[in-house]
Short mmCIF file of C-alpha atoms and ligand atoms in Angstrom, two decimals:
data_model
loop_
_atom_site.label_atom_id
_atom_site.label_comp_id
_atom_site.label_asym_id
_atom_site.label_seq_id
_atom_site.Cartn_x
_atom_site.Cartn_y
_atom_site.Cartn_z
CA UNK A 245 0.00 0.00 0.00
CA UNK A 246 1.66 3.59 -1.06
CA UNK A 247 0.31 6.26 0.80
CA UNK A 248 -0.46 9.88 -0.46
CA UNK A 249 2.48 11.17 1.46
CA UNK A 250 1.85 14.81 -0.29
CA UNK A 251 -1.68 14.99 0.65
CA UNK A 252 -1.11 13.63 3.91
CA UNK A 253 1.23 16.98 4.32
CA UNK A 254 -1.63 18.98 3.12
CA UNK A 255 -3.84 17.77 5.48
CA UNK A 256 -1.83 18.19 8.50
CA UNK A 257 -0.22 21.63 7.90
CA UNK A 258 -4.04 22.63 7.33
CA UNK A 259 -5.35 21.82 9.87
CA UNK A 260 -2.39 22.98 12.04
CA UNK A 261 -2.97 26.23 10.39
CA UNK A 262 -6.44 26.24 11.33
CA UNK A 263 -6.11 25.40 14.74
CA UNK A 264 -7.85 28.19 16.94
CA UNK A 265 -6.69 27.44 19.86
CA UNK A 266 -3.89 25.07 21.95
CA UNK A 267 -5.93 22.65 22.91
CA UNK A 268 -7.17 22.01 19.40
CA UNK A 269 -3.64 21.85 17.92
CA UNK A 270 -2.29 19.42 20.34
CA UNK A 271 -5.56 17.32 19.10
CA UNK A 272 -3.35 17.52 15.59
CA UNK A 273 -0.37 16.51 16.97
CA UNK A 274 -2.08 13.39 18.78
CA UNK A 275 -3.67 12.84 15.43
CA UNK A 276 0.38 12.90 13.74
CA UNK A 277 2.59 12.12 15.78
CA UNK A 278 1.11 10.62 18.82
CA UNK A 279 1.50 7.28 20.01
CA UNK A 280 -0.88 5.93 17.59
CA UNK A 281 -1.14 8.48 14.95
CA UNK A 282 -0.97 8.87 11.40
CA UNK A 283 2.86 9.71 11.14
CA UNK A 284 3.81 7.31 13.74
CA UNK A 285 1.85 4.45 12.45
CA UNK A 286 3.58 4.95 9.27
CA UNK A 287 7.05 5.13 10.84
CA UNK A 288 6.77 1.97 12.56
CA UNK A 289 5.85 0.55 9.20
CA UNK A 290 9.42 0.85 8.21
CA UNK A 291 10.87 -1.74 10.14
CA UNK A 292 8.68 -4.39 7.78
CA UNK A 293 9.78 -3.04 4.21
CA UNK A 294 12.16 -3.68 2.09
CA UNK A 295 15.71 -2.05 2.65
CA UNK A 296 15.48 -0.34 -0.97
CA UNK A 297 11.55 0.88 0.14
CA UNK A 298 12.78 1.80 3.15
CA UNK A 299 15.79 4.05 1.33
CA UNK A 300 13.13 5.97 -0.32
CA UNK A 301 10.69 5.94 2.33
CA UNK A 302 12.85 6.52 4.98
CA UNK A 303 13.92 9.96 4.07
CA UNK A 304 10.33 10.55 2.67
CA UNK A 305 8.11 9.83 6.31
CA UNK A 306 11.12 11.40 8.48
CA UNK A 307 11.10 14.69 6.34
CA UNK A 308 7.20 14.84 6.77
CA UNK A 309 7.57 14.37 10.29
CA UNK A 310 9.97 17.05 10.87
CA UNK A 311 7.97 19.57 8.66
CA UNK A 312 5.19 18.70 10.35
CA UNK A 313 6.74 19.08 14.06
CA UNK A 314 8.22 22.26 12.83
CA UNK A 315 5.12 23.61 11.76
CA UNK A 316 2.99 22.53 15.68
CA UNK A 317 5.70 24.38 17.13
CA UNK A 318 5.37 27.32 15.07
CA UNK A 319 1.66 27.49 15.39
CA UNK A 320 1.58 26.69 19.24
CA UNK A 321 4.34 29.17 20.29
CA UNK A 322 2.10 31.87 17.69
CA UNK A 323 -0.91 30.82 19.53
CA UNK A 324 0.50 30.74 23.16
CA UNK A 325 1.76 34.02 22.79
CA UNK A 326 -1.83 35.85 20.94
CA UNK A 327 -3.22 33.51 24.23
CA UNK A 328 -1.31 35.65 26.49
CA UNK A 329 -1.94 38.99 24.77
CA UNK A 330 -5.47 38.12 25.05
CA UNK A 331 -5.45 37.32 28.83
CA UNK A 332 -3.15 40.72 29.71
CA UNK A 333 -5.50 42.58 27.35
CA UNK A 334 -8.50 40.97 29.69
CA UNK A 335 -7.15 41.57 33.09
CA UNK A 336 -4.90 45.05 32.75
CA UNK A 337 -4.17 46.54 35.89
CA UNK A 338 -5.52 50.54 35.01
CA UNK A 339 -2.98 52.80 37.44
CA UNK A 340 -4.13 55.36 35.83
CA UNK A 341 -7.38 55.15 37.92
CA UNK A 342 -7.35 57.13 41.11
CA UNK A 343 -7.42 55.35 44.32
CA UNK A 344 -10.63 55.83 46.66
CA UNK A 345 -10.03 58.12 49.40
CA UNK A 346 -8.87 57.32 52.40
CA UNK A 347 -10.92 57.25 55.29
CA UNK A 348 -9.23 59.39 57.97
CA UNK A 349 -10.64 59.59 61.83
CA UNK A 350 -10.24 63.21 63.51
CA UNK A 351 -10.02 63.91 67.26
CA UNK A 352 -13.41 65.10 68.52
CA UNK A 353 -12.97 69.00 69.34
CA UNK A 354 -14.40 67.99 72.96
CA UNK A 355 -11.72 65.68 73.41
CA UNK A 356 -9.15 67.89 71.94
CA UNK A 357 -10.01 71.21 74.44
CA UNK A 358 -10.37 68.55 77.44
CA UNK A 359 -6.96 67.88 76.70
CA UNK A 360 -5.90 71.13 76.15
CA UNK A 361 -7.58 71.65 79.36
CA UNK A 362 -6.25 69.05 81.41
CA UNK A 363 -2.13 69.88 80.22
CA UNK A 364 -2.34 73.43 81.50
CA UNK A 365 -3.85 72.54 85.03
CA UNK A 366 -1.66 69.42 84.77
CA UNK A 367 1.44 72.30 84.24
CA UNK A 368 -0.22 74.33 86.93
CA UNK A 369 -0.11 71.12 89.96
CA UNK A 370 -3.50 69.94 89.31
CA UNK A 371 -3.63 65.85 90.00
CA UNK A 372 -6.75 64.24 87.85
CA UNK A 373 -9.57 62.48 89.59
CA UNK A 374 -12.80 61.24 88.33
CA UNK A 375 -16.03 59.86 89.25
CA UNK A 376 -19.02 57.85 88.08
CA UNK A 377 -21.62 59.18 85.86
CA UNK A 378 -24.72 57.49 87.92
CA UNK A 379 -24.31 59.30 91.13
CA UNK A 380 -26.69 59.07 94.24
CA UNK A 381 -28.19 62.05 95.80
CA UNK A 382 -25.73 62.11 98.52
CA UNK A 383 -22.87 63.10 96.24
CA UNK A 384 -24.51 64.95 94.13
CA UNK A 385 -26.69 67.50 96.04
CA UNK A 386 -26.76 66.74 99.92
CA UNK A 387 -22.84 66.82 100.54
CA UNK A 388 -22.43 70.14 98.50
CA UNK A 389 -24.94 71.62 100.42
CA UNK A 390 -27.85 71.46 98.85
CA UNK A 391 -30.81 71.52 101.03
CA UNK A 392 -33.28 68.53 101.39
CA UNK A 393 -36.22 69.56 98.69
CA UNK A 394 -34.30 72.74 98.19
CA UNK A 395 -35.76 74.18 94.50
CA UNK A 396 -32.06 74.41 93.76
CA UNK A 397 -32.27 70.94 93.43
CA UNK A 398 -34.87 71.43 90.36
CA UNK A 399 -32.07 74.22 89.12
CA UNK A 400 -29.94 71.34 87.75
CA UNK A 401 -33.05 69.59 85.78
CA UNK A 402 -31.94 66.23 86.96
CA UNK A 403 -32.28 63.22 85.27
CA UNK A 404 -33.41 60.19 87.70
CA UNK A 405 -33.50 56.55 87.33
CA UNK A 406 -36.31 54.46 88.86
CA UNK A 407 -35.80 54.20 92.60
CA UNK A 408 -35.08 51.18 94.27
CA UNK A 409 -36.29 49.20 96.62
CA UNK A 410 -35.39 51.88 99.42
CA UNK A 411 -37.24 54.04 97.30
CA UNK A 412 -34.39 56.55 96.39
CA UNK A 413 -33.19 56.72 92.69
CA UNK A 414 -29.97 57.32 91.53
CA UNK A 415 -29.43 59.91 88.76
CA UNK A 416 -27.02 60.97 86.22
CA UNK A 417 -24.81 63.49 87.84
CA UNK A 418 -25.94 66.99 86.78
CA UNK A 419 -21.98 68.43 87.57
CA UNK A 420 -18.52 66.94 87.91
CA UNK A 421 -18.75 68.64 91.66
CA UNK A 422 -19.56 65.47 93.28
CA UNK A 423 -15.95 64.46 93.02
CA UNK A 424 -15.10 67.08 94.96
CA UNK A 425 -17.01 64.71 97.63
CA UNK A 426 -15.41 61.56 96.75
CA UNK A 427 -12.32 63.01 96.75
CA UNK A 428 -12.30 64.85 100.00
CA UNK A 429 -14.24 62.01 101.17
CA UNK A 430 -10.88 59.87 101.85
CA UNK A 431 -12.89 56.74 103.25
CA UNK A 432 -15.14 56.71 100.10
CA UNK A 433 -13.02 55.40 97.80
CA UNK A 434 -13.76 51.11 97.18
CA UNK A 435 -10.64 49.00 95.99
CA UNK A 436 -10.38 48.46 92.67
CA UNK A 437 -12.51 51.41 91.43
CA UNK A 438 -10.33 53.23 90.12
CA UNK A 439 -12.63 55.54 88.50
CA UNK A 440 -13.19 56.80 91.84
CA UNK A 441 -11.31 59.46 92.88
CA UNK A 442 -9.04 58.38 95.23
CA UNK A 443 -9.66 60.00 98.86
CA UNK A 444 -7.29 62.19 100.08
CA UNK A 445 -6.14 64.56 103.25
CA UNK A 446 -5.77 68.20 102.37
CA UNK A 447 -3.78 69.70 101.19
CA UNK A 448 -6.06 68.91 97.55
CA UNK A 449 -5.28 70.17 94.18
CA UNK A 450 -7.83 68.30 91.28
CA UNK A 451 -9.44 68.73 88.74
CA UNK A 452 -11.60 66.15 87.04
CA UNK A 453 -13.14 66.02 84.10
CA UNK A 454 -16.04 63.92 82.66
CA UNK A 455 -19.68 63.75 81.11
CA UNK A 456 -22.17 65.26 83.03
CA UNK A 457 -26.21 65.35 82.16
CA UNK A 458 -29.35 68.18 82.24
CA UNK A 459 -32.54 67.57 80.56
CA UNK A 460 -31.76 70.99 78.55
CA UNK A 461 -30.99 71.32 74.72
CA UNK A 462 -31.04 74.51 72.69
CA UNK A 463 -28.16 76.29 71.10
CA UNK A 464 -26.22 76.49 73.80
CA UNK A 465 -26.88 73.54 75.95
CA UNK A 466 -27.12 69.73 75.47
CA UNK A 467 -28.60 67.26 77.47
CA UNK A 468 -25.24 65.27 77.70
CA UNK A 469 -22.18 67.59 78.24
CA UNK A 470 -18.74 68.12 79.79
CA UNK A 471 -17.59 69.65 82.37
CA UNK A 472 -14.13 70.49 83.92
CA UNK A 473 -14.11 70.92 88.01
CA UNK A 474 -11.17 71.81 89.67
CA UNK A 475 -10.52 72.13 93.82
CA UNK A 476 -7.66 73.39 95.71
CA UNK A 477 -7.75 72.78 99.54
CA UNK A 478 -5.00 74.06 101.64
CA UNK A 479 -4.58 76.63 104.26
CA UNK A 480 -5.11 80.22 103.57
CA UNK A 481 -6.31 80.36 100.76
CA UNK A 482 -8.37 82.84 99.61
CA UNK A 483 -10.00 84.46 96.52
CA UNK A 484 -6.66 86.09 95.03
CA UNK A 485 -5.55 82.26 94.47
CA UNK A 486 -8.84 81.33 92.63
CA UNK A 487 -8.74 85.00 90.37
CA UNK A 488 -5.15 84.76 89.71
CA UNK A 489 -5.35 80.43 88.69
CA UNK A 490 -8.65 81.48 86.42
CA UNK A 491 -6.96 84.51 84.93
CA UNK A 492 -3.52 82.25 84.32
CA UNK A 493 -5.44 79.19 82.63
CA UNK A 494 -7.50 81.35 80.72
CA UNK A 495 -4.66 83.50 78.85
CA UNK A 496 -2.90 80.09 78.43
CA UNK A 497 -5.97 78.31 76.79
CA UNK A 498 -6.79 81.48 74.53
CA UNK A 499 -3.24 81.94 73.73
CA UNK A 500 -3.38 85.84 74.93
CA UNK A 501 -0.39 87.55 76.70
CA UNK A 502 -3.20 88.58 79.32
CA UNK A 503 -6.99 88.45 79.30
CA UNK A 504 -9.26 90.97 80.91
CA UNK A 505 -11.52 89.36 83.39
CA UNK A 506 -14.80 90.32 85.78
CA UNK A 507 -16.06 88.33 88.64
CA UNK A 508 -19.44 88.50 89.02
CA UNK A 509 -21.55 87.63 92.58
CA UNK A 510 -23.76 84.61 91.93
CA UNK A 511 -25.58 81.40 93.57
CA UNK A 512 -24.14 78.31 94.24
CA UNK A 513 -25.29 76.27 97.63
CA UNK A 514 -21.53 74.89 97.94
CA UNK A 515 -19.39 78.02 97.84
CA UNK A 516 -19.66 81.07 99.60
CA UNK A 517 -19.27 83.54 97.99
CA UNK A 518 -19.82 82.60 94.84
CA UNK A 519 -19.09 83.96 91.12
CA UNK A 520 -19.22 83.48 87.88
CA UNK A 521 -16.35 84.76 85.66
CA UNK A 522 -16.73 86.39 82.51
CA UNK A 523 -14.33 87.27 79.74
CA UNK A 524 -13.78 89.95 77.33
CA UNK A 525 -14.63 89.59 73.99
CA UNK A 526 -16.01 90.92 70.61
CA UNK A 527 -18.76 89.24 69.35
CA UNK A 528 -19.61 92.26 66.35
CA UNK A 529 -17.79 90.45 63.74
CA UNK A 530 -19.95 87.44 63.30
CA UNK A 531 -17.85 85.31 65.73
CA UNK A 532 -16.51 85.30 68.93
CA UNK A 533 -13.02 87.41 69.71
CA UNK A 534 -12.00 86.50 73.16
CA UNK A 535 -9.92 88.92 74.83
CA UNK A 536 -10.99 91.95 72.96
CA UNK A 537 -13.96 94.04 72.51
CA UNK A 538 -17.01 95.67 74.85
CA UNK A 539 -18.62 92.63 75.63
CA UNK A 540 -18.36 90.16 78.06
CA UNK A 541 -19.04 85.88 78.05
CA UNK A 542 -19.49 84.01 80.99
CA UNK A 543 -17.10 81.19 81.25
CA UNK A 544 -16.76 79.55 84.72
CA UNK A 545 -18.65 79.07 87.84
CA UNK A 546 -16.87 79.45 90.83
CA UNK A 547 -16.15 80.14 94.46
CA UNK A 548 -14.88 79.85 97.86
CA UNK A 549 -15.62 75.90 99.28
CA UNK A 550 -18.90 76.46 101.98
CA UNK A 551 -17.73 75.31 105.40
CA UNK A 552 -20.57 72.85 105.62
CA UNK A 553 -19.35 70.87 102.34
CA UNK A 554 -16.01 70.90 104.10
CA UNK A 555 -17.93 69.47 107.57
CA UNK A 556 -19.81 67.30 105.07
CA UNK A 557 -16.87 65.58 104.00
CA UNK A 558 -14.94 65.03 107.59
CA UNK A 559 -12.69 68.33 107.10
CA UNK A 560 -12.19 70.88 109.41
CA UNK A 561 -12.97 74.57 108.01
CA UNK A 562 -10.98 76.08 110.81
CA UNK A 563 -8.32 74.56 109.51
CA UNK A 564 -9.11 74.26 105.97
CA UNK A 565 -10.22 76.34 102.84
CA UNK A 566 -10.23 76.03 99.33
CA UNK A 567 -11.68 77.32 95.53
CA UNK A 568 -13.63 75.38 93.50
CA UNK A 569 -14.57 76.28 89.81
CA UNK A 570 -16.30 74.29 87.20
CA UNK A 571 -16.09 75.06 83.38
CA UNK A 572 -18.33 73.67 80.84
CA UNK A 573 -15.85 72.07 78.13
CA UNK A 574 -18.17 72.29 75.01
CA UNK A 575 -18.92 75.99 75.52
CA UNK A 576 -15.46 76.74 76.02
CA UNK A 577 -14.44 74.74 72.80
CA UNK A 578 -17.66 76.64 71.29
CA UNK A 579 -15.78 79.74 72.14
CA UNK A 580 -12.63 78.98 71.21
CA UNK A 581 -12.84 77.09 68.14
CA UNK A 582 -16.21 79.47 66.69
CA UNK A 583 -19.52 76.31 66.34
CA UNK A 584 -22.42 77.91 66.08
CA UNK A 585 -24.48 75.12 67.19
CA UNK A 586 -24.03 73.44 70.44
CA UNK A 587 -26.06 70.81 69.57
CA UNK A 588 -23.92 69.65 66.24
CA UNK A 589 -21.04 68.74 68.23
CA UNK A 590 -22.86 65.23 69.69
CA UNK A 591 -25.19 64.90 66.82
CA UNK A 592 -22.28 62.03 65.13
CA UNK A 593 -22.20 64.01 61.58
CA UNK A 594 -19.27 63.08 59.94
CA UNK A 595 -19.26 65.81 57.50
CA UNK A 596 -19.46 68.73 60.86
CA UNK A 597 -16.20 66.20 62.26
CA UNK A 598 -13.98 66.37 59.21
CA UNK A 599 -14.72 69.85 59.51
CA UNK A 600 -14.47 70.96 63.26
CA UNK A 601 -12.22 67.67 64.12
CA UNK A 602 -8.37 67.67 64.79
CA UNK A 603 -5.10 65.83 63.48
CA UNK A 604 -4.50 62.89 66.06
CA UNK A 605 -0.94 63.90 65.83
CA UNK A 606 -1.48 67.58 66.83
CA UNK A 607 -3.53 66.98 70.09
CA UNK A 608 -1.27 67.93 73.06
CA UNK A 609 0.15 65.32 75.34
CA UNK A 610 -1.94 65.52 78.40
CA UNK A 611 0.81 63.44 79.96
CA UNK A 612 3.70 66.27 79.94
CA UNK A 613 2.85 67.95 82.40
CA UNK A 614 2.12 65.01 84.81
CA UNK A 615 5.62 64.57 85.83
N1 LIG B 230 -21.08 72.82 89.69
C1 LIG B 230 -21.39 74.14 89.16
C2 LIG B 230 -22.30 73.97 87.94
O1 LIG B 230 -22.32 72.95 87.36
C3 LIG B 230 -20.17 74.87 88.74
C4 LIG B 230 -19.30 75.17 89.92
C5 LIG B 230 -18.30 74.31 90.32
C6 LIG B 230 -19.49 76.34 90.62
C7 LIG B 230 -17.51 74.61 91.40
C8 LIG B 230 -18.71 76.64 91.72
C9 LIG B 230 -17.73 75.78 92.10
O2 LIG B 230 -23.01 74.88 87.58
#
């Protein structure tokens, strides 16, 4: 049997030329030169012709099996690479697209003027104490003075909780003056709770800061918000040492060489006197100037400890005096920092954060001035 050795040629190479793929040209080269294909088949046959048909078949079946390899190797490294092309083409990577933006946090401006706060008093000798949020009566109005079914009670529009089984209800405190108590209070203070002030003899020197709570919310007040109370106890001390700490922290947290201050008489049942302080400042721009101007903003309650909050909490007021004063943080920030809207700064906007917020890395370290 002769075999069409030149259409045999024309077969393959067509159909290797007309392979689409990889995967249908090595379904050629099974078809050839596999194990049992075409090419193969009729190489094998060699071994049973004669040696003169084998001289002229020989060289006849080898060349068409090495123009027939030649040409799947061709075609398969032609169609690997337009296979690769394809599958770069299909899954670029576009840099040329910008990247989303990142998400960046920013320090709440409460947080950052509580800190601002705390350094200078820190710098000044203040120690920090705190107390809980859910006070008792006793801490929060009896102690400091306030007397039983006083309407100053009602002053502070108190939040209660439902009483319990004694039938007295805890509240939210309505001031951060109860740790005044706790703090003066030396045999108040539970192990372990270390959000409790820690008691201590005079002479004192705190301030603690925290949340504190009033069923109030306009402009200017929120029903959550955060006070600042500070306390000095020692002997002899006297009003000069309140007016001249007041006047010092305020130039330092308004970044003035001085500020011009007033004291004005007012009411509170645990100091005697009492006063509030107000600063200078120019509101006839649009926004607040402190430190300049006709007009004047009240910034602090304050005054001179009442000897029966002393008695209250087991110290002698023949022996002992003291200041207190207690800022509102928000207002202050409010002041400092120009929001219009009280109310904005706990309402969780994002878009009023990125705004009003601060760098992490510019807040001040409340810690160096704790040494
Ligand atoms: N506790 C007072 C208030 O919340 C502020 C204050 C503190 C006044 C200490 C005098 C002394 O209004």
């Amino acid at each position: 049997m002769t075999t069409d050795l030149a259409g045999l040629e024309t077969e393959f190479l067509g159909r290797i030329a007309a392979a689409p793929d990889t995967a249908a040209l090595e379904a050629v080269r099974l078809d050839a030169l596999g194990k049992s294909g075409v090419i193969s088949g009729l190489l094998k046959s060699l071994g049973g012709m004669t040696p003169d048909e084998r001289k002229v078949q020989g060289p006849a079946l080898n060349g068409l099996r090495d123009r027939v390899a030649t040409a799947l190797a061709d075609r398969k490294a032609a169609l690997e690479s337009a296979e690769l092309d394809a599958k770069l083409a299909a899954g670029r990577l576009d840099l040329s697209l910008p990247a989303p933006p990142r998400r960046r946090g920013a320090v709440h401006p409460t947080m950052q003027v509580m800190d601002e706060m705390i350094a200078i008093f820190a710098e000044m000798g203040f120690a920090l104490a705190e107390g809980p949020d859910i006070e008792d009566d006793f801490h929060n109005f009896t102690a400091l003075n306030f007397p039983p079914k006083h309407p100053a009670r009602e002053m502070h529009d108190t939040f209660f909780l439902r009483p319990g089984p004694d039938g007295s209800a805890k509240l939210l405190r309505t001031h951060t003056s109860p740790v005044q108590v706790r703090t003066m209070q030396k045999t108040n203070t539970p192990p372990g709770a270390s959000w409790i002030a820690a008691g201590q003899n005079p002479p004192i020197r705190i301030i603690s800061p925290g949340r504190t709570y009033r069923m109030d919310s306009d402009a200017t007040h929120t029903p959550m918000f955060h006070q600042i109370e500070g306390l000095v106890i020692d002997r002899n001390i006297h009003m000069g040492h309140l007016k001249w700490t007041l006047d010092q922290f305020i130039a330092r947290f308004f970044e003035l060489e001085s500020v011009v201050t007033r004291f004005r008489p007012h009411h509170f049942p645990f100091t005697e006197p009492s006063a509030e302080m107000d600063v200078q400042c120019d509101t006839s721009g649009g926004e607040v100037k402190i430190g300049q101007g006709a007009e004047w903003s009240e910034i602090v309650g304050c005054g001179m400890v009442h000897p029966n909050v002393l008695r209250n909490c087991g110290i002698d007021p023949d022996q002992w005096q003291g200041f207190a004063f207690g800022f509102g943080v928000d207002r202050l920030g409010r002041l400092k920092y120009g929001m219009p809207d009280l109310r904005d700064m706990f309402a969780s906007d994002n878009r009023w954060l990125a705004h009003y917020g601060f760098s992490a890395f510019a807040a001040p370290n409340p810690a160096s001035g704790l040494s």
